[in-house]
Short mmCIF file of C-alpha atoms and ligand atoms in Angstrom, two decimals:
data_model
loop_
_atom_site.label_atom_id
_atom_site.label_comp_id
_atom_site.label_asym_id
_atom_site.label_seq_id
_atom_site.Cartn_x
_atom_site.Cartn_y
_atom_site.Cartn_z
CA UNK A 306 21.10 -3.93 12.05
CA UNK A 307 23.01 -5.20 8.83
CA UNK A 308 22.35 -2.80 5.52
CA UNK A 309 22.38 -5.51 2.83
CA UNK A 310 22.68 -3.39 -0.52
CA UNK A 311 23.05 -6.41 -3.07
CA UNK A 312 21.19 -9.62 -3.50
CA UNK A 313 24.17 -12.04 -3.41
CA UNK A 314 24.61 -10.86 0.00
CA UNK A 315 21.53 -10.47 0.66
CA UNK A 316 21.26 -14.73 -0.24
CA UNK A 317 24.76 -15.20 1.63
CA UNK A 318 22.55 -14.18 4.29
CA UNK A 319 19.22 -15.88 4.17
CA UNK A 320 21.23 -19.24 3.59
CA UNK A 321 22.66 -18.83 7.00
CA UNK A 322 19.29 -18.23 8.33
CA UNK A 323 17.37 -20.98 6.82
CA UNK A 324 15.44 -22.62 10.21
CA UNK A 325 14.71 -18.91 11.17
CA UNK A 326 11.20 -17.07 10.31
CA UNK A 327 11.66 -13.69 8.34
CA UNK A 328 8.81 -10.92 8.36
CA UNK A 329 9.58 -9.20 5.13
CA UNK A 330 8.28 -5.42 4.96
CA UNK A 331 8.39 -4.01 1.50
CA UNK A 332 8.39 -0.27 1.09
CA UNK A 333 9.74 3.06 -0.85
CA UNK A 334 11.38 4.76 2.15
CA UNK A 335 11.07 8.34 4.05
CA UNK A 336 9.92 6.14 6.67
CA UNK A 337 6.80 7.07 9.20
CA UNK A 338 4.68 5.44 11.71
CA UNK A 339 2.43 3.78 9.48
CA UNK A 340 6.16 1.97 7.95
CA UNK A 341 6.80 1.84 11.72
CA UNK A 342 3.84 0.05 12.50
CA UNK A 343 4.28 -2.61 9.92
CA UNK A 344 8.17 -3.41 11.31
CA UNK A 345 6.96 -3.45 14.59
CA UNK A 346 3.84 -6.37 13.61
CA UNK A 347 6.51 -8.27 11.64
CA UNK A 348 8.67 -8.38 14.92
CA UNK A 349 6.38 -9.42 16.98
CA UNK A 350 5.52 -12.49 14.73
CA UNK A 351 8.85 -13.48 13.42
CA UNK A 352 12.67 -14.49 14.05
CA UNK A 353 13.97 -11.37 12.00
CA UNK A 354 12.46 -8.51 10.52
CA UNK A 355 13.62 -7.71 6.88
CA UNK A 356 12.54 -4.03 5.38
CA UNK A 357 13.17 -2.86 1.60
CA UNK A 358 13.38 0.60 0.75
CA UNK A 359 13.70 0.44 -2.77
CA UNK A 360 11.65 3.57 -5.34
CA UNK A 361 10.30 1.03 -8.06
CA UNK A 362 10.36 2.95 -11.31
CA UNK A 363 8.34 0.40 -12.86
CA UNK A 364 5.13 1.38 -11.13
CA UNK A 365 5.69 5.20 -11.48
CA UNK A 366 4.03 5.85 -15.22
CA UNK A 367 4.66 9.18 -17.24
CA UNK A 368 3.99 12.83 -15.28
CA UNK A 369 3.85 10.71 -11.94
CA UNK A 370 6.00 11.87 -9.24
CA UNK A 371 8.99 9.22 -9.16
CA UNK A 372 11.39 11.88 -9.57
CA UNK A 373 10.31 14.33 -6.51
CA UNK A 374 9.10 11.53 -4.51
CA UNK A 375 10.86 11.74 -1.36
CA UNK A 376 14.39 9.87 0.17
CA UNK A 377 16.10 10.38 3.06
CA UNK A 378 18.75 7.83 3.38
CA UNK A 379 20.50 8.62 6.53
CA UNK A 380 16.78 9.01 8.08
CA UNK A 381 15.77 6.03 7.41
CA UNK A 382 18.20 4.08 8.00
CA UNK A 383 18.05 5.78 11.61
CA UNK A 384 14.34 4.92 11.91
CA UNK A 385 14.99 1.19 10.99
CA UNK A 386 17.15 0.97 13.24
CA UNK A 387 15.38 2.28 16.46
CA UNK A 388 12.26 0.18 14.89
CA UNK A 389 13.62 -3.08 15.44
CA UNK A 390 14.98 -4.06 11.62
CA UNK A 391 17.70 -6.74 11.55
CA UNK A 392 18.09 -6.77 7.80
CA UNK A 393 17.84 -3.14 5.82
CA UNK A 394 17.81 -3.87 1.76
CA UNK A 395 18.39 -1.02 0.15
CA UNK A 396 19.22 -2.32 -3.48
CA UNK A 397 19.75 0.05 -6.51
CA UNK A 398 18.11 0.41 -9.17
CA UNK A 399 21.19 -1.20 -11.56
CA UNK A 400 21.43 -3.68 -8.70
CA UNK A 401 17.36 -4.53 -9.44
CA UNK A 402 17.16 -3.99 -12.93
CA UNK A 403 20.89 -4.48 -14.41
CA UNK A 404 19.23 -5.27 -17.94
CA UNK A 405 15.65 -4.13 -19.11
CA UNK A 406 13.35 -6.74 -17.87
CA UNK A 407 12.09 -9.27 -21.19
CA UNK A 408 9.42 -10.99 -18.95
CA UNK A 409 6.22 -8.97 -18.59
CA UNK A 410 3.38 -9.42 -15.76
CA UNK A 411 0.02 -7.97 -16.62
CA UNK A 412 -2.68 -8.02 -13.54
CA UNK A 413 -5.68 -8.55 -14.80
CA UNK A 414 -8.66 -5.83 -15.10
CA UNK A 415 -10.98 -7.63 -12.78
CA UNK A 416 -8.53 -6.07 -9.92
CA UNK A 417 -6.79 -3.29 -12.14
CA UNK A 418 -9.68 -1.91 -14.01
CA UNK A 419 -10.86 0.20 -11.75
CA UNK A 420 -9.50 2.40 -8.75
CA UNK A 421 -5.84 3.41 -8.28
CA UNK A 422 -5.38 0.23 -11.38
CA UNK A 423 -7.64 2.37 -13.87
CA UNK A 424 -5.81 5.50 -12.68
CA UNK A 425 -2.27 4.82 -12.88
CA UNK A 426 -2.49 2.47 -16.13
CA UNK A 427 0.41 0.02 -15.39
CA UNK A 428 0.99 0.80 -11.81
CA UNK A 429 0.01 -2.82 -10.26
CA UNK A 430 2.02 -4.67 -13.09
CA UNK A 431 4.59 -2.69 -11.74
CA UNK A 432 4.46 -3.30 -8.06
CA UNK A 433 3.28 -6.86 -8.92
CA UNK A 434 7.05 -7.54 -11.22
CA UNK A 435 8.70 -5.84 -8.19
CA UNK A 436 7.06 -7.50 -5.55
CA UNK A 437 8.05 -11.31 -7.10
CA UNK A 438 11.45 -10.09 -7.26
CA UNK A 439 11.33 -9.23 -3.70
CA UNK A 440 10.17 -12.50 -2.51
CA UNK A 441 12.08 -14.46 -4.85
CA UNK A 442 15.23 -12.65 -2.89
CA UNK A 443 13.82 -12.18 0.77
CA UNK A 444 12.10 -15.70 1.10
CA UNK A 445 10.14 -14.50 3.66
CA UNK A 446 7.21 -16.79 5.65
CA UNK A 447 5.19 -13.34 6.30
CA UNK A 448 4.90 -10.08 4.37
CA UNK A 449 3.40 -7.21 6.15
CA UNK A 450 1.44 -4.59 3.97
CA UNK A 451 -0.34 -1.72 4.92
CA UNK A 452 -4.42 -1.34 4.10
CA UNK A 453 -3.79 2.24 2.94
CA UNK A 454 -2.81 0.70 -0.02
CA UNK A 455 -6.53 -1.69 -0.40
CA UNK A 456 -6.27 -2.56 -3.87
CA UNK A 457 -2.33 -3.48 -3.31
CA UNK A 458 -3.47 -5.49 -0.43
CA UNK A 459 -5.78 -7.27 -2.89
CA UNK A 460 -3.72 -7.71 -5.72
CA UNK A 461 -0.80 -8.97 -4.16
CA UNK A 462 -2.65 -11.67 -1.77
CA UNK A 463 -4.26 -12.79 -5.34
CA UNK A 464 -1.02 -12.81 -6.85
CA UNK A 465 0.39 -15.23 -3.46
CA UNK A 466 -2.31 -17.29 -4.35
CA UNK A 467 -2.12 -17.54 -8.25
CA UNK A 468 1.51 -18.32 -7.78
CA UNK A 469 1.61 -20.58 -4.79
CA UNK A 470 4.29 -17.96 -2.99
CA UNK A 471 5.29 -19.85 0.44
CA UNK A 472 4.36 -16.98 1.89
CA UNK A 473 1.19 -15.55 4.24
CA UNK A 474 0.18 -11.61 3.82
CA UNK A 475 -0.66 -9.92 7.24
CA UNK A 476 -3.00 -6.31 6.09
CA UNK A 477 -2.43 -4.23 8.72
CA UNK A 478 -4.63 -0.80 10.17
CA UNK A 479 -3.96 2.29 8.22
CA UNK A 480 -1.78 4.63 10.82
CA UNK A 481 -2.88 7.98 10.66
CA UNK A 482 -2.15 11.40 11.85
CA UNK A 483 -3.75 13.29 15.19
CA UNK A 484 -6.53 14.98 12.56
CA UNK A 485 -6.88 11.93 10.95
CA UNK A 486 -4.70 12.37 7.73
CA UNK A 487 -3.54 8.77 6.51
CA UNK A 488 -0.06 8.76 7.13
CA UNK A 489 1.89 8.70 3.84
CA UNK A 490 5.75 9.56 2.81
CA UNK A 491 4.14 11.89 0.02
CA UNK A 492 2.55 14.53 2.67
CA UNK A 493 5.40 16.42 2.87
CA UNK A 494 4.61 17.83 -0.67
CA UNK A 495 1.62 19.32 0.66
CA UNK A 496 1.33 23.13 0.69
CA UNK A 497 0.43 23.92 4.07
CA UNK A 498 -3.15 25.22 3.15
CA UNK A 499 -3.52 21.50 1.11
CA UNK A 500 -2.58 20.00 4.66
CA UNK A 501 -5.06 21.41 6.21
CA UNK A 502 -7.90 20.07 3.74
CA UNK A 503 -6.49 16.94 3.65
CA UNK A 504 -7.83 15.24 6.58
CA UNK A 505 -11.17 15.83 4.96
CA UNK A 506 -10.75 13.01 3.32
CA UNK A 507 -11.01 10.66 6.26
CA UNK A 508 -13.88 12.70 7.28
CA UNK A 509 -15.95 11.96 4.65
CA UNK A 510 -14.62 8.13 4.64
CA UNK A 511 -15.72 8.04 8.71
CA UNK A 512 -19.50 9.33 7.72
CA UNK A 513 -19.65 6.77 4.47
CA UNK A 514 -18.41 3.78 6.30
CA UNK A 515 -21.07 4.33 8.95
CA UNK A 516 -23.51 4.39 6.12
CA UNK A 517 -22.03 1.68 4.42
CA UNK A 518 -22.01 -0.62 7.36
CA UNK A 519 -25.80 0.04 9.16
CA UNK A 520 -26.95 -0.47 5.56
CA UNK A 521 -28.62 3.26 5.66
CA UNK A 522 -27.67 4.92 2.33
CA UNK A 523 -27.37 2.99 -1.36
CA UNK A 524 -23.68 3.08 -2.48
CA UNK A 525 -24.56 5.60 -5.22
CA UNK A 526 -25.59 7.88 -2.68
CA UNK A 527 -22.61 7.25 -0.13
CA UNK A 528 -20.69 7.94 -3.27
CA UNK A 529 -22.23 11.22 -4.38
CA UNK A 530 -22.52 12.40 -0.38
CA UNK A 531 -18.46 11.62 0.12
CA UNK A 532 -18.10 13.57 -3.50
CA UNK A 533 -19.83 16.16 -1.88
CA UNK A 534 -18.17 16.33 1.17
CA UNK A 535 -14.54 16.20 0.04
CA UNK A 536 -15.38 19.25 -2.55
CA UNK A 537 -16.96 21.84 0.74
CA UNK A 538 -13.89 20.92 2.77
CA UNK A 539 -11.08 20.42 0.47
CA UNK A 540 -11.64 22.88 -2.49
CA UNK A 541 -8.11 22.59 -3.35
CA UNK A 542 -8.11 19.34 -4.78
CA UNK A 543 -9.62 17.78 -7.39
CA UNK A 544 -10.99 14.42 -7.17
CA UNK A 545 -9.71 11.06 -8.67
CA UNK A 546 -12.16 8.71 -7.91
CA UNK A 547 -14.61 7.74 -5.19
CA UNK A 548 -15.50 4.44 -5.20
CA UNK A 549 -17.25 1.39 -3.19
CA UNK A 550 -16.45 -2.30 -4.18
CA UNK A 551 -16.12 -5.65 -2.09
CA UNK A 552 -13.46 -6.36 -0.59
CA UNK A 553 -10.85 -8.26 -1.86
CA UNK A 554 -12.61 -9.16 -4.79
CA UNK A 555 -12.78 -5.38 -5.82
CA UNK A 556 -16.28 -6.17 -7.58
CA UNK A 557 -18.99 -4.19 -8.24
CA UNK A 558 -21.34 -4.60 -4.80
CA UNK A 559 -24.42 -4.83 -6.54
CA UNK A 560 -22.95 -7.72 -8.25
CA UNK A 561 -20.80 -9.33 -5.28
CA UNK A 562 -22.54 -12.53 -3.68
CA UNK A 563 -25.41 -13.02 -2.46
CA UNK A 564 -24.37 -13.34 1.37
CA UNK A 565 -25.77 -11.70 3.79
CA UNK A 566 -23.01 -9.85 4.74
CA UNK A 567 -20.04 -8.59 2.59
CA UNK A 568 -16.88 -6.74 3.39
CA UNK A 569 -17.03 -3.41 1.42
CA UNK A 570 -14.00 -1.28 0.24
CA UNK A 571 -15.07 2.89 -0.07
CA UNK A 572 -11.86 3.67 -1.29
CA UNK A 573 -10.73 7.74 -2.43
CA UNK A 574 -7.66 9.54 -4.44
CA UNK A 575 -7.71 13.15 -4.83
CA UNK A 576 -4.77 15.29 -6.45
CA UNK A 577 -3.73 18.38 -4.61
CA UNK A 578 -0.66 20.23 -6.46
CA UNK A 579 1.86 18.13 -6.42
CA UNK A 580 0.53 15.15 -4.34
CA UNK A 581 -1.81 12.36 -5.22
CA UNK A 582 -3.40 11.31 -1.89
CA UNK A 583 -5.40 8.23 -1.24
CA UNK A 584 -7.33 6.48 1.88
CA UNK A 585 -10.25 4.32 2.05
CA UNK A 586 -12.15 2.52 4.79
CA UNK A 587 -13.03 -1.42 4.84
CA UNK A 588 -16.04 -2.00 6.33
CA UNK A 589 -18.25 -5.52 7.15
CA UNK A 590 -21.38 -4.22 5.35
CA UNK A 591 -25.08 -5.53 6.58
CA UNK A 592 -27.32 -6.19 3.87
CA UNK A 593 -30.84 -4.65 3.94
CA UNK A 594 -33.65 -5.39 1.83
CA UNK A 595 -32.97 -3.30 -1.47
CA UNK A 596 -29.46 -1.67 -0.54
CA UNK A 597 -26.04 -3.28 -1.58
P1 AMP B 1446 5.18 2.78 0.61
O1 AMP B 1446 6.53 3.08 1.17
O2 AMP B 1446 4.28 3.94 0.51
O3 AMP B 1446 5.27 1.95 -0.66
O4 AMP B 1446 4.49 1.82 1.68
C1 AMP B 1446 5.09 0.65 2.13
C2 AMP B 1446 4.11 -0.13 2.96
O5 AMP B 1446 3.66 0.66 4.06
C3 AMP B 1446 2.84 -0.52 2.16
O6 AMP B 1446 2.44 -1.82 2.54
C4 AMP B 1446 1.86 0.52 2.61
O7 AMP B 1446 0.51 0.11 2.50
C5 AMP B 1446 2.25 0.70 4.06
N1 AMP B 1446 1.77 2.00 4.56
C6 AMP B 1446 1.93 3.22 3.98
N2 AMP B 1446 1.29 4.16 4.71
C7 AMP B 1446 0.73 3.53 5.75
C8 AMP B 1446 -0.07 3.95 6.86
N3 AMP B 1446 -0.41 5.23 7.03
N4 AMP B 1446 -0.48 3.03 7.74
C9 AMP B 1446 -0.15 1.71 7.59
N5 AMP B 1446 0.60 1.25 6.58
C10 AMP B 1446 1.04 2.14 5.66
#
């Protein structure tokens, strides 16, 4: 595995790899199986497998946890290897932003108005600015992202699309844990009492997908029964949002078309102490009379 740790050799390389395919797997680092799963997709598919661990500061906003979210250099660069990755990036943060950027991408509130995009005001513009940089350096045919991250999924296939990026996005399953916790680099920060309400939240997204797609329950009451749920089980926490769109549109599924069946996004955050968790469920949703 080569650990590439500046984008003129990071090009050096690519040029010499020009009638080879690269699957390009973007992340943050303190790598886990969900990471794993990714690199191991993007090797099945591709000449050489490409991972970035890079800690974007532009899509951490005030009060968020950039500074105590975690990194474990060594680790990871263990894991990579084992995984399967021929190229490691691991660019700094002078190295990605020598000068304050003067360019500034703004996602639009159809896909940033509401969810994690309403939450974290400027998160997406962030990981969108980040993510062209990425590509513009990788040149990747195939970029592997995880559906954990829905509304990332969705914003960055539009943003392929809008741009006319060479490039196809493969969403793969969410990994999780043996209770069903959504594998994320940020569960270490849970206390252990917090860990063991957490899974609660894939719990409640099991019983509202069901709902969701045998067309039993409106969405206002899948919403109010997974609000419901998520408070018994995890009183720790207090909860961001709860919320059921279409998928990837991320409209409003009273208002998505009128086909007879829709994919449907019920998508949660919740904030624990120190951790902001998030999971969600996509679901091909049957439409009865009356509901959705
Ligand atoms: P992150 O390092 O959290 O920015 O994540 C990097 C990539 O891994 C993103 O495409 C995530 O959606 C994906 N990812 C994170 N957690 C999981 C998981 N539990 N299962 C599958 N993919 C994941």
């Amino acid at each position: 595995m080569k650990i590439i740790e500046t984008i003129d050799s990071f090009r050096e390389l690519r040029k010499h790899a020009q009638d080879q395919t690269i699957g390009f797997v973007p992340t943050m680092g303190y790598l886990h199986e969900g990471h794993l799963s990714l690199i191991d997709h993007a090797g099945r598919e591709n000449d050489i497998v490409v991972l970035s661990i890079f800690v974007n500061p532009l899509q951490f906003g005030a009060g968020e946890d950039l500074e105590s979210y975690p990194r474990d250099r060594e680790r990871d660069i263990r894991l990579a290897e084992q995984a399967g990755v021929d190229w490691l990036f691991m660019p700094s943060n002078k190295e990605m932003y020598p000068q304050p950027m003067q360019h500034q991408i703004k996602v639009s509130d159809g896909l940033t108005g509401k969810l994690c995009g309403a939450s974290r005001p400027g998160h997406f513009d962030g990981v969108v600015t980040v993510v062209i940089k990425l590509l513009h350096i990788v040149q990747p045919q195939q970029l592997y992202l995880g559906m954990k991250d829905a509304q990332q999924v969705a914003v960055i296939d539009k943003l392929i699309r809008d741009f006319n990026f060479p490039v196809n996005v493969v969403a793969c399953p969410t990994v999780r844990e043996s209770d069903g916790l959504a594998k994320s680099s940020r569960n270490v920060n849970l206390t252990e009492a917090e860990r063991n309400q957490a899974p609660a939240l894939n719990q409640a997204l099991s019983i509202a997908a069901d709902q969701l797609a045998n067309g039993t329950e409106q969405p206002a009451e899948v919403r109010r029964q997974v609000k419901a749920y998520i408070q018994q089980h995890a009183p720790s926490c207090s909860i961001d949002y709860v919320e059921i769109t279409s998928f990837p549109e991320l409209q409003d599924v009273s208002s998505a078309d009128s086909a007879e069946s829709t994919m449907v996004l019920v998508a949660v955050a919740v904030k624990f102490s120190r951790v902001r968790l998030i999971d969600n469920r996509v679901v091909q949703s049957e439409r009865k009379e009356g509901l959705l």
